[in-house]
Amino acid sequence: MEQSTDNDDLRRLQQELLEDAVEQSPVVYYIADWGNSKDTRYVSANIESLTGKTAADVTATPRFWRRNIHPDDLAKYSNRVSGLGPGKRSTLKYRFKVWDGDYRWFRDRILRRPRPDGSGDDLIGCMIEITVEMDRLAEFGGMKSLHTTIVDTAPFAIVAIDEGGRIVEFNTAAERMFRYQQDEVLGRQLEETIIPRRHRSAHRRSLGRIREHGGQLRGSRRLDVEAQRADGTIFPVSIVVGQAVSDDRSVFVAVITDTTAQVAAEEERHQLDQLLRDAVDSLSEGFALYDADDRLVICNERYRDYHQIASDILEPGVEWSELIRQEARRGLYPAAEGRVDEWVRNWIKARRTSKSPLEYGRADGRWFIGSNRKTRQGGAVVTLNEITELKDREAELREAHE
């Protein structure tokens, strides 16, 4: 029994010490109903030195917090609180009416937590005055107004971090892209904010390498990577990273562009290109497309088979004239023997001027008929069909008539 009494006394003493510590602290702690009432259920005793009202007065006053937030800040506060998901945290800055009727700036870190009994959710907050900090920012803001205007009106996201990886700049375009408010992310680690989990170790290694080089980034870098929005959506981005140094403070600045549309377009182009290649390869005749400079763009396997003797040069970019010149030099065309250059010139001329398909025989005994159709871009579509069997039958018929 005595042991139980001693434990109760110890708990009371601990509670008194805790309450005394909170009362002497500049941080005000509170618990409010997150639901419709928004009433304060608990507030630390040091609220009295701030507002002139006791904790009991505060909890007895409906919607006390909302009654004392500056009207210009109330809508943003309400939207942030209403949009807070269960178990989620957020940080707000707002002006709050104090004991002399004036408004002072406070930073409020809030958490929405479901009650254990399932009766609803609580809004747990801890607020501390930051008026001096905000006044200094306002003074400095006058000097930075042009810089801020430029950064915030930029059409691309700008995010800057310090050497420790903490976010120190997050412009309006970044807010739209990543769906965070600036005051939610300033001071947070970049990797925990917009970098997908699977890429975070690589980010840490990059920062480590920079530290190994004295904190210096060697020139600007362009990266095509993935980023993550506040809702967890992962999307492709292009990032150009540079470094700025001011007053011995190093800042890494990233200009970020959402490349979702480009990546989707590239994927679609790749799929269409593959469909085209599949369609071309399914053709029974040899097929090739040459550009306006008469350089090979694409060809199918049948066309490659017909030009197997020059397979080492039959690649996109090879000129048609160089292809047949190499084949002639390798003995494929009997008519070119001893006069390759002249034969190539004549063949080029015939190809350009002939309005009907051209027939030709090769040293391997095979015969082909080829047609060239101009494209609207000035190139040419070449089709080849082997007619060896037809030529053999013609020869047999001639022999039979003779």
CSV table of C-alpha atoms in Angstrom, one decimal:
chain,number,residue,atom,x,y,z
A,1,MET,CA,0.0,0.0,0.0
A,2,GLU,CA,2.8,2.3,0.9
A,3,GLN,CA,4.5,1.5,-2.4
A,4,SER,CA,1.4,2.5,-4.3
A,5,THR,CA,1.2,5.8,-2.4
A,6,ASP,CA,4.8,6.6,-3.2
A,7,ASN,CA,4.2,5.9,-6.9
A,8,ASP,CA,1.2,8.2,-6.9
A,9,ASP,CA,3.2,10.9,-5.2
A,10,LEU,CA,6.0,10.5,-7.7
A,11,ARG,CA,3.6,10.8,-10.6
A,12,ARG,CA,2.1,13.9,-9.2
A,13,LEU,CA,5.5,15.4,-8.7
A,14,GLN,CA,6.5,14.6,-12.3
A,15,GLN,CA,3.2,16.1,-13.5
A,16,GLU,CA,3.8,19.3,-11.5
A,17,LEU,CA,7.4,19.5,-12.8
A,18,LEU,CA,6.1,19.0,-16.4
A,19,GLU,CA,3.4,21.6,-16.0
A,20,ASP,CA,5.9,24.1,-14.5
A,21,ALA,CA,8.3,23.5,-17.4
A,22,VAL,CA,5.6,24.0,-19.9
A,23,GLU,CA,4.4,27.2,-18.2
A,24,GLN,CA,7.9,28.6,-18.3
A,25,SER,CA,8.4,27.6,-21.9
A,26,PRO,CA,7.7,30.1,-24.8
A,27,VAL,CA,5.9,27.3,-26.6
A,28,VAL,CA,2.1,27.1,-26.2
A,29,TYR,CA,0.7,23.6,-26.5
A,30,TYR,CA,-3.0,23.0,-27.3
A,31,ILE,CA,-5.4,20.3,-28.3
A,32,ALA,CA,-8.5,21.3,-30.3
A,33,ASP,CA,-11.4,19.4,-31.9
A,34,TRP,CA,-10.6,18.8,-35.6
A,35,GLY,CA,-14.2,18.3,-36.4
A,36,ASN,CA,-17.0,20.8,-36.8
A,37,SER,CA,-16.8,22.5,-33.4
A,38,LYS,CA,-13.1,23.4,-33.6
A,39,ASP,CA,-13.2,24.1,-29.8
A,40,THR,CA,-10.1,24.0,-27.7
A,41,ARG,CA,-10.1,20.9,-25.4
A,42,TYR,CA,-6.7,21.7,-23.7
A,43,VAL,CA,-4.2,24.5,-23.7
A,44,SER,CA,-1.0,24.9,-21.6
A,45,ALA,CA,-1.2,27.5,-18.8
A,46,ASN,CA,1.3,29.8,-20.4
A,47,ILE,CA,-1.5,30.9,-22.8
A,48,GLU,CA,-2.4,33.5,-20.1
A,49,SER,CA,0.9,35.4,-20.4
A,50,LEU,CA,0.2,35.6,-24.1
A,51,THR,CA,-3.4,36.4,-24.3
A,52,GLY,CA,-4.3,37.6,-20.8
A,53,LYS,CA,-6.8,34.8,-20.6
A,54,THR,CA,-6.5,31.7,-18.4
A,55,ALA,CA,-6.4,28.2,-19.8
A,56,ALA,CA,-9.9,27.7,-18.4
A,57,ASP,CA,-11.2,30.8,-20.2
A,58,VAL,CA,-9.7,29.6,-23.5
A,59,THR,CA,-11.3,26.1,-23.3
A,60,ALA,CA,-14.6,27.7,-22.4
A,61,THR,CA,-14.6,30.0,-25.4
A,62,PRO,CA,-16.0,28.4,-28.6
A,63,ARG,CA,-13.6,28.6,-31.5
A,64,PHE,CA,-11.1,30.6,-29.5
A,65,TRP,CA,-8.3,30.1,-32.0
A,66,ARG,CA,-10.2,31.2,-35.0
A,67,ARG,CA,-11.5,34.2,-33.2
A,68,ASN,CA,-8.0,35.5,-32.6
A,69,ILE,CA,-6.2,34.7,-35.8
A,70,HIS,CA,-5.7,37.7,-38.0
A,71,PRO,CA,-8.6,38.0,-40.6
A,72,ASP,CA,-6.1,38.1,-43.5
A,73,ASP,CA,-4.5,34.8,-42.3
A,74,LEU,CA,-7.7,32.9,-41.3
A,75,ALA,CA,-8.7,31.5,-44.7
A,76,LYS,CA,-5.2,30.0,-45.3
A,77,TYR,CA,-5.2,28.6,-41.8
A,78,SER,CA,-8.7,27.1,-42.3
A,79,ASN,CA,-7.8,25.6,-45.6
A,80,ARG,CA,-4.6,24.0,-44.3
A,81,VAL,CA,-6.3,22.5,-41.2
A,82,SER,CA,-9.3,21.2,-43.2
A,83,GLY,CA,-7.0,19.6,-45.8
A,84,LEU,CA,-4.8,17.9,-43.2
A,85,GLY,CA,-5.2,14.1,-43.4
A,86,PRO,CA,-5.3,11.7,-40.4
A,87,GLY,CA,-1.8,11.3,-38.9
A,88,LYS,CA,-0.4,14.1,-41.1
A,89,ARG,CA,1.6,17.1,-39.9
A,90,SER,CA,1.9,20.6,-41.2
A,91,THR,CA,3.6,23.9,-40.2
A,92,LEU,CA,1.7,27.3,-40.4
A,93,LYS,CA,2.7,30.9,-39.9
A,94,TYR,CA,0.0,33.4,-38.9
A,95,ARG,CA,-0.7,36.5,-36.8
A,96,PHE,CA,-2.5,35.9,-33.5
A,97,LYS,CA,-4.1,38.5,-31.2
A,98,VAL,CA,-2.3,38.9,-27.9
A,99,TRP,CA,-3.2,40.5,-24.5
A,100,ASP,CA,-2.8,44.2,-25.7
A,101,GLY,CA,-5.0,43.7,-28.7
A,102,ASP,CA,-2.1,43.7,-31.1
A,103,TYR,CA,-1.3,40.9,-33.5
A,104,ARG,CA,2.0,39.0,-33.3
A,105,TRP,CA,3.5,36.4,-35.6
A,106,PHE,CA,3.5,32.7,-34.6
A,107,ARG,CA,4.8,29.5,-36.1
A,108,ASP,CA,2.4,26.6,-35.4
A,109,ARG,CA,3.3,23.0,-35.9
A,110,ILE,CA,0.1,20.9,-36.1
A,111,LEU,CA,-0.8,17.2,-36.2
A,112,ARG,CA,-4.2,15.6,-36.9
A,113,ARG,CA,-4.5,12.6,-34.6
A,114,PRO,CA,-7.4,10.2,-34.3
A,115,ARG,CA,-8.6,9.7,-30.8
A,116,PRO,CA,-8.1,6.2,-29.3
A,117,ASP,CA,-11.8,5.8,-28.6
A,118,GLY,CA,-12.8,6.5,-32.2
A,119,SER,CA,-14.9,9.5,-31.2
A,120,GLY,CA,-13.2,11.8,-33.7
A,121,ASP,CA,-9.9,13.5,-34.4
A,122,ASP,CA,-7.9,16.0,-32.4
A,123,LEU,CA,-5.7,18.8,-33.8
A,124,ILE,CA,-2.6,18.9,-31.7
A,125,GLY,CA,-0.5,22.1,-32.0
A,126,CYS,CA,2.5,23.8,-30.5
A,127,MET,CA,2.9,27.5,-31.3
A,128,ILE,CA,5.8,29.8,-30.7
A,129,GLU,CA,6.2,33.6,-31.4
A,130,ILE,CA,8.3,34.5,-34.4
A,131,THR,CA,7.5,38.3,-34.6
A,132,VAL,CA,11.2,39.3,-34.5
A,133,GLU,CA,12.1,36.8,-37.1
A,134,MET,CA,9.3,37.9,-39.4
A,135,ASP,CA,10.2,41.6,-38.9
A,136,ARG,CA,13.8,40.8,-40.0
A,137,LEU,CA,12.5,38.9,-43.0
A,138,ALA,CA,10.3,41.8,-43.9
A,139,GLU,CA,13.3,44.2,-43.7
A,140,PHE,CA,15.4,41.8,-45.8
A,141,GLY,CA,12.5,41.2,-48.1
A,142,GLY,CA,12.6,44.8,-49.2
A,143,MET,CA,16.1,44.3,-50.5
A,144,LYS,CA,15.2,41.0,-52.1
A,145,SER,CA,11.9,42.1,-53.7
A,146,LEU,CA,13.3,42.1,-57.2
A,147,HIS,CA,15.0,38.7,-56.7
A,148,THR,CA,11.8,37.3,-55.2
A,149,THR,CA,9.7,38.6,-58.1
A,150,ILE,CA,12.0,37.1,-60.6
A,151,VAL,CA,12.2,33.7,-58.9
A,152,ASP,CA,8.4,33.5,-58.2
A,153,THR,CA,7.4,34.5,-61.7
A,154,ALA,CA,9.8,32.1,-63.4
A,155,PRO,CA,7.9,29.6,-65.5
A,156,PHE,CA,10.0,26.7,-64.2
A,157,ALA,CA,10.4,25.3,-60.7
A,158,ILE,CA,13.4,26.6,-58.7
A,159,VAL,CA,14.4,24.7,-55.6
A,160,ALA,CA,17.6,25.5,-53.6
A,161,ILE,CA,19.2,23.6,-50.8
A,162,ASP,CA,22.1,24.3,-48.5
A,163,GLU,CA,25.1,22.0,-48.0
A,164,GLY,CA,23.2,19.9,-45.5
A,165,GLY,CA,20.5,19.1,-48.1
A,166,ARG,CA,17.9,21.4,-46.5
A,167,ILE,CA,15.5,23.4,-48.7
A,168,VAL,CA,16.1,27.1,-48.6
A,169,GLU,CA,14.2,28.2,-51.7
A,170,PHE,CA,11.0,26.9,-53.2
A,171,ASN,CA,9.3,29.2,-55.7
A,172,THR,CA,5.7,29.5,-56.9
A,173,ALA,CA,6.2,27.2,-59.9
A,174,ALA,CA,7.7,24.6,-57.5
A,175,GLU,CA,4.6,24.8,-55.3
A,176,ARG,CA,2.5,24.1,-58.4
A,177,MET,CA,4.7,21.3,-59.6
A,178,PHE,CA,5.2,19.5,-56.3
A,179,ARG,CA,1.9,20.5,-54.6
A,180,TYR,CA,3.5,21.8,-51.4
A,181,GLN,CA,3.3,25.2,-49.9
A,182,GLN,CA,6.6,27.0,-49.5
A,183,ASP,CA,6.3,27.3,-45.7
A,184,GLU,CA,5.7,23.5,-45.5
A,185,VAL,CA,9.0,22.6,-47.1
A,186,LEU,CA,11.5,25.3,-46.1
A,187,GLY,CA,14.1,23.7,-43.7
A,188,ARG,CA,13.1,20.2,-44.7
A,189,GLN,CA,15.5,17.7,-46.2
A,190,LEU,CA,15.1,17.7,-50.0
A,191,GLU,CA,15.4,13.9,-50.2
A,192,GLU,CA,12.4,13.5,-47.8
A,193,THR,CA,10.3,16.0,-49.7
A,194,ILE,CA,10.6,15.6,-53.5
A,195,ILE,CA,13.0,12.6,-54.1
A,196,PRO,CA,11.4,9.1,-54.5
A,197,ARG,CA,12.6,6.7,-51.9
A,198,ARG,CA,14.5,4.5,-54.5
A,199,HIS,CA,16.7,7.5,-55.5
A,200,ARG,CA,17.5,8.9,-52.0
A,201,SER,CA,20.7,6.9,-51.5
A,202,ALA,CA,22.0,8.2,-54.8
A,203,HIS,CA,21.2,11.7,-53.7
A,204,ARG,CA,23.1,11.2,-50.4
A,205,ARG,CA,26.1,9.9,-52.3
A,206,SER,CA,26.1,12.9,-54.6
A,207,LEU,CA,26.1,15.3,-51.6
A,208,GLY,CA,28.9,13.2,-50.1
A,209,ARG,CA,31.0,13.5,-53.2
A,210,ILE,CA,30.5,17.3,-53.2
A,211,ARG,CA,31.6,17.5,-49.6
A,212,GLU,CA,34.7,15.5,-50.5
A,213,HIS,CA,35.6,18.2,-53.0
A,214,GLY,CA,35.3,20.9,-50.5
A,215,GLY,CA,31.7,21.6,-51.0
A,216,GLN,CA,32.2,22.7,-54.6
A,217,LEU,CA,30.1,21.6,-57.6
A,218,ARG,CA,32.2,21.3,-60.7
A,219,GLY,CA,30.1,23.3,-63.2
A,220,SER,CA,26.4,23.0,-63.8
A,221,ARG,CA,24.9,19.6,-64.5
A,222,ARG,CA,21.8,18.4,-66.4
A,223,LEU,CA,20.0,15.4,-65.1
A,224,ASP,CA,17.0,13.4,-66.4
A,225,VAL,CA,15.5,11.8,-63.2
A,226,GLU,CA,12.3,11.2,-61.3
A,227,ALA,CA,10.7,13.4,-58.7
A,228,GLN,CA,7.8,12.9,-56.3
A,229,ARG,CA,4.8,15.2,-55.5
A,230,ALA,CA,3.2,15.7,-52.1
A,231,ASP,CA,0.6,13.0,-52.9
A,232,GLY,CA,3.3,10.4,-53.7
A,233,THR,CA,3.0,10.7,-57.5
A,234,ILE,CA,6.3,10.0,-59.2
A,235,PHE,CA,6.9,11.8,-62.5
A,236,PRO,CA,9.9,12.5,-64.8
A,237,VAL,CA,11.8,15.8,-64.6
A,238,SER,CA,14.8,17.4,-66.2
A,239,ILE,CA,17.0,19.2,-63.7
A,240,VAL,CA,19.9,21.7,-64.2
A,241,VAL,CA,21.9,22.0,-61.0
A,242,GLY,CA,24.3,24.9,-60.3
A,243,GLN,CA,26.0,26.4,-57.3
A,244,ALA,CA,25.9,29.9,-55.8
A,245,VAL,CA,28.2,31.1,-53.0
A,246,SER,CA,27.4,34.2,-50.9
A,247,ASP,CA,29.0,35.3,-47.6
A,248,ASP,CA,30.8,31.9,-47.5
A,249,ARG,CA,27.5,30.1,-47.6
A,250,SER,CA,27.1,27.6,-50.4
A,251,VAL,CA,23.7,27.0,-52.0
A,252,PHE,CA,22.8,24.5,-54.7
A,253,VAL,CA,20.1,25.7,-57.1
A,254,ALA,CA,18.1,23.3,-59.2
A,255,VAL,CA,15.9,24.5,-62.1
A,256,ILE,CA,13.4,21.8,-62.7
A,257,THR,CA,11.1,21.1,-65.7
A,258,ASP,CA,8.3,18.5,-65.7
A,259,THR,CA,9.1,16.3,-68.7
A,260,THR,CA,6.0,14.1,-68.4
A,261,ALA,CA,4.6,15.3,-71.8
A,262,GLN,CA,8.0,14.9,-73.5
A,263,VAL,CA,8.6,11.4,-72.1
A,264,ALA,CA,5.1,10.4,-73.1
A,265,ALA,CA,5.6,11.8,-76.6
A,266,GLU,CA,8.9,10.0,-76.9
A,267,GLU,CA,7.4,6.7,-75.8
A,268,GLU,CA,4.6,7.2,-78.4
A,269,ARG,CA,7.2,8.0,-81.0
A,270,HIS,CA,9.1,4.9,-80.1
A,271,GLN,CA,6.0,2.8,-80.3
A,272,LEU,CA,5.1,4.3,-83.7
A,273,ASP,CA,8.6,3.8,-84.9
A,274,GLN,CA,8.5,0.1,-83.8
A,275,LEU,CA,5.1,-0.3,-85.6
A,276,LEU,CA,6.6,1.2,-88.7
A,277,ARG,CA,9.6,-1.2,-88.5
A,278,ASP,CA,7.4,-4.2,-88.0
A,279,ALA,CA,5.2,-3.1,-90.9
A,280,VAL,CA,8.3,-2.6,-93.1
A,281,ASP,CA,9.8,-5.9,-92.2
A,282,SER,CA,6.5,-7.7,-93.0
A,283,LEU,CA,6.7,-6.6,-96.7
A,284,SER,CA,7.5,-9.3,-99.1
A,285,GLU,CA,9.7,-7.1,-101.3
A,286,GLY,CA,12.9,-5.3,-100.3
A,287,PHE,CA,12.0,-1.8,-98.9
A,288,ALA,CA,14.2,1.2,-98.2
A,289,LEU,CA,13.6,4.8,-97.4
A,290,TYR,CA,16.2,7.4,-98.4
A,291,ASP,CA,16.2,11.1,-97.3
A,292,ALA,CA,16.5,14.2,-99.5
A,293,ASP,CA,20.3,13.8,-99.4
A,294,ASP,CA,19.9,10.2,-100.7
A,295,ARG,CA,21.0,8.7,-97.3
A,296,LEU,CA,19.5,5.6,-95.9
A,297,VAL,CA,16.9,6.2,-93.2
A,298,ILE,CA,15.4,2.7,-92.8
A,299,CYS,CA,15.2,-0.6,-94.6
A,300,ASN,CA,13.8,-4.1,-94.0
A,301,GLU,CA,15.5,-7.4,-93.7
A,302,ARG,CA,14.6,-8.4,-97.3
A,303,TYR,CA,16.4,-5.3,-98.6
A,304,ARG,CA,19.4,-6.2,-96.4
A,305,ASP,CA,19.4,-9.7,-97.8
A,306,TYR,CA,19.5,-8.4,-101.4
A,307,HIS,CA,22.5,-6.2,-100.5
A,308,GLN,CA,24.3,-8.8,-98.3
A,309,ILE,CA,27.6,-8.3,-100.1
A,310,ALA,CA,27.7,-4.7,-98.6
A,311,SER,CA,26.2,-5.5,-95.3
A,312,ASP,CA,29.1,-3.9,-93.5
A,313,ILE,CA,28.1,-0.4,-94.7
A,314,LEU,CA,24.4,-0.9,-95.0
A,315,GLU,CA,23.5,1.3,-92.1
A,316,PRO,CA,21.3,4.4,-91.7
A,317,GLY,CA,23.2,7.4,-93.1
A,318,VAL,CA,25.0,5.6,-96.0
A,319,GLU,CA,24.5,7.2,-99.4
A,320,TRP,CA,22.8,5.1,-102.0
A,321,SER,CA,25.5,5.9,-104.6
A,322,GLU,CA,28.2,4.7,-102.1
A,323,LEU,CA,26.3,1.5,-101.5
A,324,ILE,CA,26.1,0.6,-105.2
A,325,ARG,CA,29.7,1.8,-105.8
A,326,GLN,CA,31.0,-0.6,-103.1
A,327,GLU,CA,28.9,-3.4,-104.5
A,328,ALA,CA,30.3,-2.8,-108.0
A,329,ARG,CA,33.9,-2.8,-106.7
A,330,ARG,CA,33.2,-6.1,-105.0
A,331,GLY,CA,32.1,-7.6,-108.4
A,332,LEU,CA,28.3,-7.8,-107.9
A,333,TYR,CA,27.5,-6.0,-111.2
A,334,PRO,CA,29.2,-7.5,-114.3
A,335,ALA,CA,28.4,-4.4,-116.4
A,336,ALA,CA,30.5,-2.3,-114.0
A,337,GLU,CA,33.7,-4.3,-114.4
A,338,GLY,CA,36.6,-2.1,-115.3
A,339,ARG,CA,34.5,1.1,-115.3
A,340,VAL,CA,33.0,1.4,-111.8
A,341,ASP,CA,32.8,5.2,-111.6
A,342,GLU,CA,31.3,5.6,-115.1
A,343,TRP,CA,28.8,2.8,-114.4
A,344,VAL,CA,27.8,4.4,-111.1
A,345,ARG,CA,27.2,7.8,-112.8
A,346,ASN,CA,25.0,6.2,-115.5
A,347,TRP,CA,23.1,4.3,-112.9
A,348,ILE,CA,22.5,7.4,-110.8
A,349,LYS,CA,21.3,9.2,-114.0
A,350,ALA,CA,19.0,6.3,-115.0
A,351,ARG,CA,17.5,6.2,-111.4
A,352,ARG,CA,16.7,9.9,-111.5
A,353,THR,CA,15.2,10.1,-115.0
A,354,SER,CA,13.5,6.8,-115.5
A,355,LYS,CA,9.8,6.8,-115.0
A,356,SER,CA,9.5,3.0,-115.0
A,357,PRO,CA,11.1,0.3,-112.8
A,358,LEU,CA,14.6,-0.7,-113.7
A,359,GLU,CA,15.7,-4.3,-114.3
A,360,TYR,CA,19.3,-5.4,-113.7
A,361,GLY,CA,21.2,-8.6,-113.4
A,362,ARG,CA,24.0,-9.5,-111.0
A,363,ALA,CA,27.1,-11.6,-111.1
A,364,ASP,CA,25.5,-14.2,-108.8
A,365,GLY,CA,22.9,-14.9,-111.5
A,366,ARG,CA,20.0,-13.2,-109.7
A,367,TRP,CA,17.8,-10.6,-111.4
A,368,PHE,CA,15.9,-7.7,-109.8
A,369,ILE,CA,13.5,-5.0,-110.6
A,370,GLY,CA,13.6,-1.8,-108.6
A,371,SER,CA,11.4,1.2,-108.4
A,372,ASN,CA,12.1,4.7,-106.9
A,373,ARG,CA,9.2,6.9,-105.8
A,374,LYS,CA,9.8,10.4,-104.6
A,375,THR,CA,8.5,11.5,-101.2
A,376,ARG,CA,7.1,14.9,-100.4
A,377,GLN,CA,10.2,15.7,-98.4
A,378,GLY,CA,12.4,15.1,-101.4
A,379,GLY,CA,13.6,11.6,-100.4
A,380,ALA,CA,12.9,8.3,-102.2
A,381,VAL,CA,11.1,5.1,-101.4
A,382,VAL,CA,12.9,2.2,-103.0
A,383,THR,CA,11.3,-1.2,-103.5
A,384,LEU,CA,13.1,-4.3,-104.9
A,385,ASN,CA,11.7,-7.5,-106.1
A,386,GLU,CA,13.6,-10.5,-107.2
A,387,ILE,CA,12.6,-11.7,-110.7
A,388,THR,CA,15.2,-14.4,-111.3
A,389,GLU,CA,12.5,-17.1,-111.8
A,390,LEU,CA,10.7,-14.9,-114.3
A,391,LYS,CA,13.9,-14.3,-116.2
A,392,ASP,CA,14.7,-18.0,-116.2
A,393,ARG,CA,11.3,-18.8,-117.7
A,394,GLU,CA,11.7,-16.1,-120.4
A,395,ALA,CA,15.1,-17.6,-121.3
A,396,GLU,CA,13.5,-21.1,-121.5
A,397,LEU,CA,10.8,-19.8,-123.8
A,398,ARG,CA,13.3,-18.1,-126.1
A,399,GLU,CA,15.3,-21.3,-126.3
A,400,ALA,CA,12.1,-23.2,-127.1
A,401,HIS,CA,11.2,-20.9,-129.9
A,402,GLU,CA,14.7,-21.0,-131.3
